[in-house]
Amino acid sequence: MQFELSDEQLEFQKSLRRMISDRSPVKSVREVVKTEAGWDEGLWQQFAEQAGLPALLVPEEYDGAGATLVEVMIAMEEIGRGIVPSPFFATTAFGVVPILTFGSEAQKQELLPSIAAGEITVTTALTEPSGNWGPDGVEMVAAGSGDSVTLTGTKSFVIDGHTADKIIVVAKSGDQYGLYIVDGDASGLTRTKQTTLDLTRPMATLEFAGVSATALGEPGSWDRVSHVLDVAATLLAAEMVGAMEASMTMAVEYAKVRNQFSRAIGSFQGIKHRLSEMAVEVDTARAATWYAAYAGAEGLDDFPTAALVAKATAAAGFAFTASWTVQVHGGIGFTWDHDAQLYYRKAKSTELLLGSTTDTWLELADRLGV
Protein backbone atom coordinates (compact mmCIF):
# COMPACT_ATOMS: atom_id res chain seq x y z
CA MET A 1 0.00 0.00 0.00
CA GLN A 2 1.36 3.43 -0.93
CA PHE A 3 0.98 6.20 1.61
CA GLU A 4 1.14 9.50 -0.25
CA LEU A 5 -0.92 12.63 0.04
CA SER A 6 -2.60 13.97 -3.09
CA ASP A 7 -1.65 17.36 -4.53
CA GLU A 8 -4.79 18.86 -2.99
CA GLN A 9 -4.00 17.39 0.41
CA LEU A 10 -0.42 18.64 0.25
CA GLU A 11 -1.63 22.12 -0.63
CA PHE A 12 -4.09 22.02 2.28
CA GLN A 13 -1.24 20.95 4.58
CA LYS A 14 1.05 23.75 3.38
CA SER A 15 -1.58 26.47 3.65
CA LEU A 16 -2.60 25.40 7.15
CA ARG A 17 1.02 25.22 8.29
CA ARG A 18 1.59 28.70 6.92
CA MET A 19 -1.54 30.02 8.64
CA ILE A 20 -0.52 28.57 11.99
CA SER A 21 3.05 29.84 11.66
CA ASP A 22 1.85 33.37 10.87
CA ARG A 23 -1.15 33.55 13.18
CA SER A 24 -0.18 31.31 16.10
CA PRO A 25 3.59 31.00 16.52
CA VAL A 26 4.64 28.82 19.44
CA LYS A 27 5.92 31.87 21.33
CA SER A 28 2.35 33.23 21.52
CA VAL A 29 0.95 30.07 23.10
CA ARG A 30 2.05 31.09 26.59
CA GLU A 31 -0.20 34.15 26.44
CA VAL A 32 -3.18 32.37 24.90
CA VAL A 33 -3.28 29.68 27.60
CA LYS A 34 -3.59 32.38 30.27
CA THR A 35 -6.97 33.51 28.95
CA GLU A 36 -10.20 32.19 30.42
CA ALA A 37 -11.10 30.28 27.28
CA GLY A 38 -7.60 28.87 26.93
CA TRP A 39 -7.70 29.23 23.16
CA ASP A 40 -7.73 32.09 20.64
CA GLU A 41 -11.31 32.77 19.52
CA GLY A 42 -10.07 34.93 16.64
CA LEU A 43 -7.87 32.12 15.35
CA TRP A 44 -10.78 29.69 15.65
CA GLN A 45 -12.88 31.92 13.41
CA GLN A 46 -10.00 32.12 10.96
CA PHE A 47 -9.77 28.34 10.98
CA ALA A 48 -13.48 28.21 10.19
CA GLU A 49 -13.70 30.94 7.57
CA GLN A 50 -10.40 30.51 5.71
CA ALA A 51 -9.41 26.87 6.29
CA GLY A 52 -12.83 25.30 6.88
CA LEU A 53 -11.52 23.12 9.69
CA PRO A 54 -14.73 22.62 11.70
CA ALA A 55 -16.53 21.73 8.47
CA LEU A 56 -14.12 18.99 7.37
CA LEU A 57 -16.00 15.91 8.58
CA VAL A 58 -19.43 17.45 8.12
CA PRO A 59 -21.18 16.12 4.97
CA GLU A 60 -22.01 18.57 2.21
CA GLU A 61 -25.76 18.20 2.80
CA TYR A 62 -25.21 19.86 6.19
CA ASP A 63 -23.09 22.69 4.75
CA GLY A 64 -19.83 20.86 5.41
CA ALA A 65 -16.79 20.01 3.32
CA GLY A 66 -17.53 16.29 3.10
CA ALA A 67 -13.87 15.44 3.71
CA THR A 68 -12.55 12.21 5.22
CA LEU A 69 -10.63 11.24 8.32
CA VAL A 70 -7.41 11.60 6.31
CA GLU A 71 -7.94 15.35 5.83
CA VAL A 72 -8.77 15.76 9.51
CA MET A 73 -5.59 13.83 10.33
CA ILE A 74 -3.59 16.33 8.26
CA ALA A 75 -5.13 19.21 10.19
CA MET A 76 -4.41 17.55 13.53
CA GLU A 77 -0.76 17.01 12.58
CA GLU A 78 -0.34 20.71 11.87
CA ILE A 79 -2.16 21.74 15.04
CA GLY A 80 0.09 19.38 16.98
CA ARG A 81 3.21 20.72 15.26
CA GLY A 82 2.38 24.21 16.47
CA ILE A 83 0.80 23.00 19.76
CA VAL A 84 -2.10 25.28 18.95
CA PRO A 85 -4.73 25.65 21.69
CA SER A 86 -7.95 25.02 19.76
CA PRO A 87 -11.40 23.43 20.19
CA PHE A 88 -10.94 21.61 16.88
CA PHE A 89 -10.13 18.21 18.38
CA ALA A 90 -13.05 18.14 20.81
CA THR A 91 -15.57 19.63 18.37
CA THR A 92 -14.64 17.16 15.63
CA ALA A 93 -13.95 13.91 17.49
CA PHE A 94 -16.39 14.45 20.35
CA GLY A 95 -18.96 16.55 18.52
CA VAL A 96 -19.30 15.90 14.80
CA VAL A 97 -18.60 12.16 15.05
CA PRO A 98 -21.25 11.24 17.65
CA ILE A 99 -23.85 13.59 16.15
CA LEU A 100 -23.27 12.27 12.65
CA THR A 101 -23.20 8.66 13.80
CA PHE A 102 -26.05 8.57 16.30
CA GLY A 103 -28.11 11.75 15.95
CA SER A 104 -31.54 11.94 14.36
CA GLU A 105 -31.98 13.75 11.07
CA ALA A 106 -33.50 16.70 12.92
CA GLN A 107 -30.53 16.88 15.29
CA LYS A 108 -28.08 16.76 12.39
CA GLN A 109 -29.96 19.54 10.59
CA GLU A 110 -29.95 21.65 13.74
CA LEU A 111 -26.35 21.18 14.91
CA LEU A 112 -24.04 20.28 12.04
CA PRO A 113 -24.39 23.47 9.93
CA SER A 114 -23.64 25.61 12.99
CA ILE A 115 -20.59 23.49 13.80
CA ALA A 116 -19.38 23.67 10.20
CA ALA A 117 -19.63 27.45 10.25
CA GLY A 118 -17.62 27.68 13.45
CA GLU A 119 -20.59 29.18 15.28
CA ILE A 120 -20.71 26.59 18.07
CA THR A 121 -18.22 24.24 19.70
CA VAL A 122 -19.06 20.80 21.09
CA THR A 123 -17.43 18.28 23.40
CA THR A 124 -18.24 14.97 25.08
CA ALA A 125 -18.29 14.43 28.85
CA LEU A 126 -17.35 10.81 29.47
CA THR A 127 -14.90 10.32 32.32
CA GLU A 128 -15.78 10.80 35.96
CA PRO A 129 -13.60 11.42 39.04
CA SER A 130 -12.12 7.91 38.75
CA GLY A 131 -10.42 8.92 35.49
CA ASN A 132 -11.44 5.63 33.87
CA TRP A 133 -12.15 6.02 30.13
CA GLY A 134 -13.78 2.60 29.88
CA PRO A 135 -17.36 1.47 30.52
CA ASP A 136 -16.62 0.73 34.19
CA GLY A 137 -15.85 4.42 34.71
CA VAL A 138 -19.38 5.59 33.85
CA GLU A 139 -21.60 5.78 36.91
CA MET A 140 -23.91 8.65 35.95
CA VAL A 141 -27.46 7.42 35.32
CA ALA A 142 -29.90 9.13 32.97
CA ALA A 143 -33.38 9.54 34.45
CA GLY A 144 -36.20 9.51 31.90
CA SER A 145 -36.03 9.00 28.15
CA GLY A 146 -36.21 10.84 24.82
CA ASP A 147 -36.61 14.59 25.28
CA SER A 148 -37.37 14.25 28.99
CA VAL A 149 -34.04 13.22 30.47
CA THR A 150 -32.32 14.62 33.54
CA LEU A 151 -28.70 14.06 34.53
CA THR A 152 -27.16 14.20 37.98
CA GLY A 153 -23.52 13.59 38.83
CA THR A 154 -19.97 14.70 38.03
CA LYS A 155 -17.90 14.51 34.87
CA SER A 156 -14.17 15.18 34.98
CA PHE A 157 -11.41 15.91 32.46
CA VAL A 158 -13.91 17.25 29.92
CA ILE A 159 -11.91 18.79 27.07
CA ASP A 160 -13.04 22.41 26.51
CA GLY A 161 -15.88 21.65 28.91
CA HIS A 162 -15.88 25.16 30.36
CA THR A 163 -16.49 26.83 26.97
CA ALA A 164 -18.33 24.31 24.78
CA ASP A 165 -21.74 25.47 23.57
CA LYS A 166 -23.08 21.91 23.48
CA ILE A 167 -22.02 18.99 25.65
CA ILE A 168 -22.68 15.36 24.80
CA VAL A 169 -22.87 13.40 28.04
CA VAL A 170 -22.33 9.65 28.29
CA ALA A 171 -24.58 8.08 30.95
CA LYS A 172 -26.08 4.74 31.81
CA SER A 173 -29.61 3.91 30.73
CA GLY A 174 -30.51 0.61 32.31
CA ASP A 175 -27.83 -1.86 31.23
CA GLN A 176 -26.99 0.24 28.16
CA TYR A 177 -25.17 3.51 27.50
CA GLY A 178 -26.81 6.63 26.15
CA LEU A 179 -25.49 9.87 24.70
CA TYR A 180 -27.35 13.01 25.77
CA ILE A 181 -27.08 16.60 24.55
CA VAL A 182 -26.91 19.39 27.11
CA ASP A 183 -26.67 23.14 26.51
CA GLY A 184 -23.52 24.70 27.90
CA ASP A 185 -25.56 27.23 29.87
CA ALA A 186 -28.20 24.74 31.07
CA SER A 187 -29.80 25.29 34.46
CA GLY A 188 -28.22 23.11 37.14
CA LEU A 189 -24.92 22.75 35.27
CA THR A 190 -21.76 24.05 36.97
CA ARG A 191 -18.57 24.21 34.93
CA THR A 192 -15.16 24.65 36.58
CA LYS A 193 -11.98 24.97 34.59
CA GLN A 194 -9.20 22.63 35.73
CA THR A 195 -5.47 23.29 35.84
CA THR A 196 -3.73 20.43 34.04
CA LEU A 197 -0.17 19.66 32.98
CA ASP A 198 -0.90 20.42 29.32
CA LEU A 199 -1.93 24.05 29.38
CA THR A 200 -2.77 23.97 25.66
CA ARG A 201 -5.66 21.54 26.17
CA PRO A 202 -8.12 23.13 28.63
CA MET A 203 -10.26 20.76 30.65
CA ALA A 204 -13.11 21.21 33.10
CA THR A 205 -15.08 19.49 35.80
CA LEU A 206 -18.84 19.53 35.16
CA GLU A 207 -21.37 19.17 37.99
CA PHE A 208 -24.88 18.12 36.93
CA ALA A 209 -27.77 18.72 39.31
CA GLY A 210 -30.94 17.50 37.59
CA VAL A 211 -29.85 19.02 34.27
CA SER A 212 -32.30 18.66 31.38
CA ALA A 213 -30.93 16.76 28.39
CA THR A 214 -32.04 15.32 25.07
CA ALA A 215 -31.13 11.82 23.94
CA LEU A 216 -28.79 11.58 20.95
CA GLY A 217 -30.27 8.54 19.27
CA GLU A 218 -31.21 5.45 21.22
CA PRO A 219 -29.15 3.93 24.07
CA GLY A 220 -27.04 0.97 23.05
CA SER A 221 -23.94 -1.05 23.88
CA TRP A 222 -20.55 0.40 24.77
CA ASP A 223 -19.53 -0.18 21.14
CA ARG A 224 -21.28 3.09 20.29
CA VAL A 225 -18.99 5.00 22.61
CA SER A 226 -15.99 2.88 21.63
CA HIS A 227 -16.35 3.98 18.00
CA VAL A 228 -16.18 7.63 19.02
CA LEU A 229 -13.08 6.91 21.12
CA ASP A 230 -11.42 5.12 18.19
CA VAL A 231 -11.82 8.19 15.99
CA ALA A 232 -10.55 10.38 18.82
CA ALA A 233 -7.54 8.07 19.32
CA THR A 234 -6.64 8.35 15.63
CA LEU A 235 -6.83 12.13 15.65
CA LEU A 236 -4.94 12.32 18.93
CA ALA A 237 -2.21 10.17 17.40
CA ALA A 238 -2.01 12.58 14.45
CA GLU A 239 -1.62 15.51 16.81
CA MET A 240 1.19 13.68 18.61
CA VAL A 241 2.96 12.92 15.32
CA GLY A 242 3.03 16.61 14.41
CA ALA A 243 4.20 17.62 17.88
CA MET A 244 6.77 14.83 17.93
CA GLU A 245 8.29 15.93 14.65
CA ALA A 246 8.44 19.56 15.80
CA SER A 247 10.09 18.50 19.05
CA MET A 248 12.66 16.37 17.19
CA THR A 249 13.45 19.22 14.80
CA MET A 250 13.99 21.53 17.75
CA ALA A 251 16.48 19.08 19.28
CA VAL A 252 18.33 18.55 15.99
CA GLU A 253 18.71 22.26 15.31
CA TYR A 254 19.98 22.93 18.83
CA ALA A 255 22.45 20.04 18.61
CA LYS A 256 23.96 21.65 15.51
CA VAL A 257 24.74 24.98 17.17
CA ARG A 258 25.40 24.13 20.84
CA ASN A 259 29.15 23.59 21.32
CA GLN A 260 31.01 21.78 24.05
CA PHE A 261 34.72 21.01 24.01
CA SER A 262 34.92 23.03 20.78
CA ARG A 263 32.51 20.67 19.01
CA ALA A 264 28.80 20.74 18.22
CA ILE A 265 27.06 18.41 20.67
CA GLY A 266 25.32 16.78 17.73
CA SER A 267 28.66 15.19 16.83
CA PHE A 268 28.74 13.25 20.11
CA GLN A 269 27.71 9.64 19.78
CA GLY A 270 25.31 9.75 22.74
CA ILE A 271 23.39 12.65 21.18
CA LYS A 272 23.47 11.31 17.61
CA HIS A 273 21.95 8.02 18.69
CA ARG A 274 19.10 9.70 20.55
CA LEU A 275 18.32 11.95 17.58
CA SER A 276 18.31 8.95 15.25
CA GLU A 277 15.95 7.11 17.59
CA MET A 278 13.65 10.15 17.55
CA ALA A 279 13.47 9.95 13.75
CA VAL A 280 12.57 6.27 13.93
CA GLU A 281 9.82 7.02 16.47
CA VAL A 282 8.36 9.76 14.27
CA ASP A 283 8.30 7.57 11.15
CA THR A 284 6.83 4.61 13.01
CA ALA A 285 4.09 6.67 14.62
CA ARG A 286 3.25 8.42 11.36
CA ALA A 287 2.93 5.11 9.48
CA ALA A 288 0.59 3.71 12.14
CA THR A 289 -1.46 6.91 12.26
CA TRP A 290 -1.81 7.31 8.50
CA TYR A 291 -3.00 3.75 8.18
CA ALA A 292 -5.54 4.21 10.98
CA ALA A 293 -6.89 7.35 9.29
CA TYR A 294 -7.06 5.52 5.96
CA ALA A 295 -8.84 2.55 7.57
CA GLY A 296 -11.34 4.90 9.20
CA ALA A 297 -11.94 6.82 5.98
CA GLU A 298 -12.50 3.61 4.02
CA GLY A 299 -14.56 1.92 6.73
CA LEU A 300 -12.20 -1.06 6.96
CA ASP A 301 -12.90 -3.78 9.50
CA ASP A 302 -9.53 -3.34 11.21
CA PHE A 303 -10.05 0.34 11.98
CA PRO A 304 -10.74 -0.30 15.71
CA THR A 305 -7.45 -2.13 16.13
CA ALA A 306 -5.52 0.26 13.88
CA ALA A 307 -6.73 3.23 15.95
CA LEU A 308 -5.41 1.70 19.17
CA VAL A 309 -2.07 0.81 17.57
CA ALA A 310 -1.71 4.38 16.31
CA LYS A 311 -2.53 5.94 19.67
CA ALA A 312 -0.24 3.68 21.72
CA THR A 313 2.64 3.93 19.25
CA ALA A 314 2.43 7.71 18.99
CA ALA A 315 2.09 8.17 22.75
CA ALA A 316 5.20 6.11 23.50
CA GLY A 317 7.18 7.79 20.73
CA PHE A 318 6.12 11.29 21.73
CA ALA A 319 7.01 10.69 25.39
CA PHE A 320 10.49 9.50 24.34
CA THR A 321 11.07 12.33 21.88
CA ALA A 322 9.83 15.16 24.11
CA SER A 323 11.85 13.86 27.05
CA TRP A 324 15.08 13.66 25.07
CA THR A 325 14.45 17.06 23.50
CA VAL A 326 14.53 18.52 26.99
CA GLN A 327 17.69 16.53 27.79
CA VAL A 328 19.46 17.69 24.64
CA HIS A 329 18.75 21.30 25.59
CA GLY A 330 20.07 20.78 29.10
CA GLY A 331 18.93 23.15 31.85
CA ILE A 332 17.20 25.64 29.56
CA GLY A 333 14.83 22.95 28.31
CA PHE A 334 13.03 22.92 31.65
CA THR A 335 12.42 26.67 31.78
CA TRP A 336 9.07 28.35 31.14
CA ASP A 337 10.59 30.56 28.45
CA HIS A 338 11.72 27.62 26.32
CA ASP A 339 9.39 25.81 23.93
CA ALA A 340 10.72 22.34 24.80
CA GLN A 341 8.79 22.19 28.06
CA LEU A 342 5.51 22.89 26.25
CA TYR A 343 5.97 19.79 24.12
CA TYR A 344 7.05 17.76 27.14
CA ARG A 345 3.89 18.81 29.01
CA LYS A 346 1.74 17.80 26.08
CA ALA A 347 3.53 14.47 25.68
CA LYS A 348 3.07 13.44 29.31
CA SER A 349 -0.55 14.58 29.40
CA THR A 350 -1.56 13.08 26.07
CA GLU A 351 0.04 9.78 27.07
CA LEU A 352 -2.83 9.38 29.57
CA LEU A 353 -5.65 10.90 27.53
CA LEU A 354 -8.30 8.33 26.48
CA GLY A 355 -6.47 5.86 28.73
CA SER A 356 -2.79 5.23 29.46
CA THR A 357 -0.52 3.56 26.93
CA THR A 358 -0.64 0.36 28.98
CA ASP A 359 -4.45 0.47 29.03
CA THR A 360 -4.47 0.98 25.27
CA TRP A 361 -2.29 -2.07 24.62
CA LEU A 362 -4.44 -4.15 26.98
CA GLU A 363 -7.60 -3.00 25.16
CA LEU A 364 -5.96 -3.96 21.86
CA ALA A 365 -5.17 -7.40 23.26
CA ASP A 366 -8.80 -7.84 24.29
CA ARG A 367 -10.03 -6.87 20.82
CA LEU A 368 -7.65 -9.33 19.23
CA GLY A 369 -8.64 -12.06 21.66
CA VAL A 370 -5.09 -12.44 22.95
mmCIF file of N, CA and C in Angstrom, residues 52-99:
data_model
loop_
_atom_site.group_PDB
_atom_site.id
_atom_site.type_symbol
_atom_site.label_atom_id
_atom_site.label_comp_id
_atom_site.label_asym_id
_atom_site.label_seq_id
_atom_site.Cartn_x
_atom_site.Cartn_y
_atom_site.Cartn_z
ATOM 1 N N GLY A 52 -11.692 26.223 6.833
ATOM 2 C CA GLY A 52 -12.828 25.304 6.876
ATOM 3 C C GLY A 52 -12.622 24.106 7.780
ATOM 4 N N LEU A 53 -11.837 24.266 8.841
ATOM 5 C CA LEU A 53 -11.518 23.121 9.688
ATOM 6 C C LEU A 53 -12.737 22.491 10.363
ATOM 7 N N PRO A 54 -13.604 23.284 11.031
ATOM 8 C CA PRO A 54 -14.728 22.620 11.702
ATOM 9 C C PRO A 54 -15.710 21.960 10.746
ATOM 10 N N ALA A 55 -15.617 22.297 9.458
ATOM 11 C CA ALA A 55 -16.535 21.732 8.465
ATOM 12 C C ALA A 55 -16.003 20.463 7.814
ATOM 13 N N LEU A 56 -14.762 20.074 8.110
ATOM 14 C CA LEU A 56 -14.116 18.994 7.372
ATOM 15 C C LEU A 56 -14.932 17.702 7.355
ATOM 16 N N LEU A 57 -15.304 17.195 8.515
ATOM 17 C CA LEU A 57 -15.997 15.912 8.579
ATOM 18 C C LEU A 57 -17.504 16.028 8.381
ATOM 19 N N VAL A 58 -17.996 17.249 8.303
ATOM 20 C CA VAL A 58 -19.428 17.453 8.123
ATOM 21 C C VAL A 58 -19.796 17.234 6.651
ATOM 22 N N PRO A 59 -20.782 16.368 6.362
ATOM 23 C CA PRO A 59 -21.180 16.118 4.968
ATOM 24 C C PRO A 59 -21.684 17.381 4.276
ATOM 25 N N GLU A 60 -21.612 17.392 2.981
ATOM 26 C CA GLU A 60 -22.012 18.567 2.215
ATOM 27 C C GLU A 60 -23.484 18.910 2.404
ATOM 28 N N GLU A 61 -24.332 17.898 2.620
ATOM 29 C CA GLU A 61 -25.759 18.201 2.802
ATOM 30 C C GLU A 61 -26.058 18.975 4.071
ATOM 31 N N TYR A 62 -25.054 19.058 4.966
ATOM 32 C CA TYR A 62 -25.206 19.861 6.189
ATOM 33 C C TYR A 62 -24.249 21.049 6.168
ATOM 34 N N ASP A 63 -23.939 21.521 4.967
ATOM 35 C CA ASP A 63 -23.092 22.693 4.746
ATOM 36 C C ASP A 63 -21.635 22.443 5.123
ATOM 37 N N GLY A 64 -21.209 21.188 5.081
ATOM 38 C CA GLY A 64 -19.835 20.864 5.411
ATOM 39 C C GLY A 64 -18.978 20.651 4.184
ATOM 40 N N ALA A 65 -17.740 20.220 4.411
ATOM 41 C CA ALA A 65 -16.793 20.006 3.322
ATOM 42 C C ALA A 65 -16.850 18.591 2.782
ATOM 43 N N GLY A 66 -17.431 17.673 3.554
ATOM 44 C CA GLY A 66 -17.525 16.292 3.100
ATOM 45 C C GLY A 66 -16.179 15.625 2.947
ATOM 46 N N ALA A 67 -15.209 16.025 3.772
ATOM 47 C CA ALA A 67 -13.873 15.438 3.714
ATOM 48 C C ALA A 67 -13.854 14.117 4.478
ATOM 49 N N THR A 68 -12.683 13.496 4.544
ATOM 50 C CA THR A 68 -12.550 12.214 5.223
ATOM 51 C C THR A 68 -11.654 12.350 6.443
ATOM 52 N N LEU A 69 -11.485 11.246 7.139
ATOM 53 C CA LEU A 69 -10.634 11.237 8.324
ATOM 54 C C LEU A 69 -9.182 11.551 7.964
ATOM 55 N N VAL A 70 -8.781 11.307 6.729
ATOM 56 C CA VAL A 70 -7.409 11.601 6.310
ATOM 57 C C VAL A 70 -7.159 13.103 6.327
ATOM 58 N N GLU A 71 -8.106 13.886 5.816
ATOM 59 C CA GLU A 71 -7.940 15.346 5.828
ATOM 60 C C GLU A 71 -7.932 15.889 7.259
ATOM 61 N N VAL A 72 -8.767 15.325 8.112
ATOM 62 C CA VAL A 72 -8.767 15.758 9.515
ATOM 63 C C VAL A 72 -7.443 15.388 10.174
ATOM 64 N N MET A 73 -6.897 14.244 9.814
ATOM 65 C CA MET A 73 -5.591 13.829 10.328
ATOM 66 C C MET A 73 -4.511 14.852 9.944
ATOM 67 N N ILE A 74 -4.556 15.323 8.710
ATOM 68 C CA ILE A 74 -3.590 16.326 8.258
ATOM 69 C C ILE A 74 -3.690 17.584 9.115
ATOM 70 N N ALA A 75 -4.924 18.021 9.369
ATOM 71 C CA ALA A 75 -5.130 19.210 10.189
ATOM 72 C C ALA A 75 -4.611 18.997 11.607
ATOM 73 N N MET A 76 -4.867 17.827 12.170
ATOM 74 C CA MET A 76 -4.413 17.549 13.528
ATOM 75 C C MET A 76 -2.891 17.508 13.617
ATOM 76 N N GLU A 77 -2.231 17.002 12.587
ATOM 77 C CA GLU A 77 -0.763 17.011 12.580
ATOM 78 C C GLU A 77 -0.236 18.439 12.657
ATOM 79 N N GLU A 78 -0.821 19.321 11.884
ATOM 80 C CA GLU A 78 -0.343 20.705 11.868
ATOM 81 C C GLU A 78 -0.665 21.425 13.174
ATOM 82 N N ILE A 79 -1.817 21.149 13.740
ATOM 83 C CA ILE A 79 -2.162 21.735 15.039
ATOM 84 C C ILE A 79 -1.213 21.225 16.109
ATOM 85 N N GLY A 80 -0.859 19.934 16.032
ATOM 86 C CA GLY A 80 0.095 19.375 16.980
ATOM 87 C C GLY A 80 1.483 19.959 16.799
ATOM 88 N N ARG A 81 1.881 20.158 15.543
ATOM 89 C CA ARG A 81 3.205 20.716 15.260
ATOM 90 C C ARG A 81 3.366 22.084 15.938
ATOM 91 N N GLY A 82 2.308 22.878 15.878
ATOM 92 C CA GLY A 82 2.376 24.214 16.475
ATOM 93 C C GLY A 82 1.825 24.274 17.883
ATOM 94 N N ILE A 83 1.495 23.115 18.459
ATOM 95 C CA ILE A 83 0.801 23.002 19.759
ATOM 96 C C ILE A 83 -0.213 24.130 19.934
ATOM 97 N N VAL A 84 -1.110 24.206 18.991
ATOM 98 C CA VAL A 84 -2.103 25.278 18.950
ATOM 99 C C VAL A 84 -3.266 24.973 19.893
ATOM 100 N N PRO A 85 -3.538 25.831 20.861
ATOM 101 C CA PRO A 85 -4.732 25.648 21.690
ATOM 102 C C PRO A 85 -5.970 25.916 20.839
ATOM 103 N N SER A 86 -6.817 24.904 20.668
ATOM 104 C CA SER A 86 -7.954 25.024 19.758
ATOM 105 C C SER A 86 -9.034 24.026 20.130
ATOM 106 N N PRO A 87 -10.316 24.380 19.947
ATOM 107 C CA PRO A 87 -11.402 23.429 20.192
ATOM 108 C C PRO A 87 -11.653 22.476 19.041
ATOM 109 N N PHE A 88 -10.735 22.441 18.065
ATOM 110 C CA PHE A 88 -10.943 21.610 16.879
ATOM 111 C C PHE A 88 -11.040 20.125 17.221
ATOM 112 N N PHE A 89 -10.135 19.628 18.052
ATOM 113 C CA PHE A 89 -10.133 18.206 18.378
ATOM 114 C C PHE A 89 -11.436 17.791 19.047
ATOM 115 N N ALA A 90 -11.835 18.514 20.085
ATOM 116 C CA ALA A 90 -13.055 18.142 20.807
ATOM 117 C C ALA A 90 -14.290 18.280 19.924
ATOM 118 N N THR A 91 -14.386 19.388 19.194
ATOM 119 C CA THR A 91 -15.575 19.630 18.371
ATOM 120 C C THR A 91 -15.716 18.589 17.258
ATOM 121 N N THR A 92 -14.591 18.143 16.710
ATOM 122 C CA THR A 92 -14.642 17.158 15.628
ATOM 123 C C THR A 92 -14.836 15.743 16.161
ATOM 124 N N ALA A 93 -13.907 15.296 17.007
ATOM 125 C CA ALA A 93 -13.952 13.910 17.489
ATOM 126 C C ALA A 93 -15.100 13.664 18.446
ATOM 127 N N PHE A 94 -15.373 14.629 19.311
ATOM 128 C CA PHE A 94 -16.385 14.450 20.346
ATOM 129 C C PHE A 94 -17.660 15.245 20.084
ATOM 130 N N GLY A 95 -17.766 15.818 18.883
ATOM 131 C CA GLY A 95 -18.963 16.555 18.515
ATOM 132 C C GLY A 95 -19.541 16.040 17.214
ATOM 133 N N VAL A 96 -18.820 16.294 16.121
ATOM 134 C CA VAL A 96 -19.303 15.896 14.804
ATOM 135 C C VAL A 96 -19.500 14.389 14.709
ATOM 136 N N VAL A 97 -18.532 13.622 15.198
ATOM 137 C CA VAL A 97 -18.597 12.159 15.047
ATOM 138 C C VAL A 97 -19.821 11.560 15.739
ATOM 139 N N PRO A 98 -20.054 11.827 17.040
ATOM 140 C CA PRO A 98 -21.249 11.238 17.653
ATOM 141 C C PRO A 98 -22.557 11.762 17.084
ATOM 142 N N ILE A 99 -22.612 13.045 16.724
ATOM 143 C CA ILE A 99 -23.847 13.589 16.154
ATOM 144 C C ILE A 99 -24.129 12.941 14.800
#
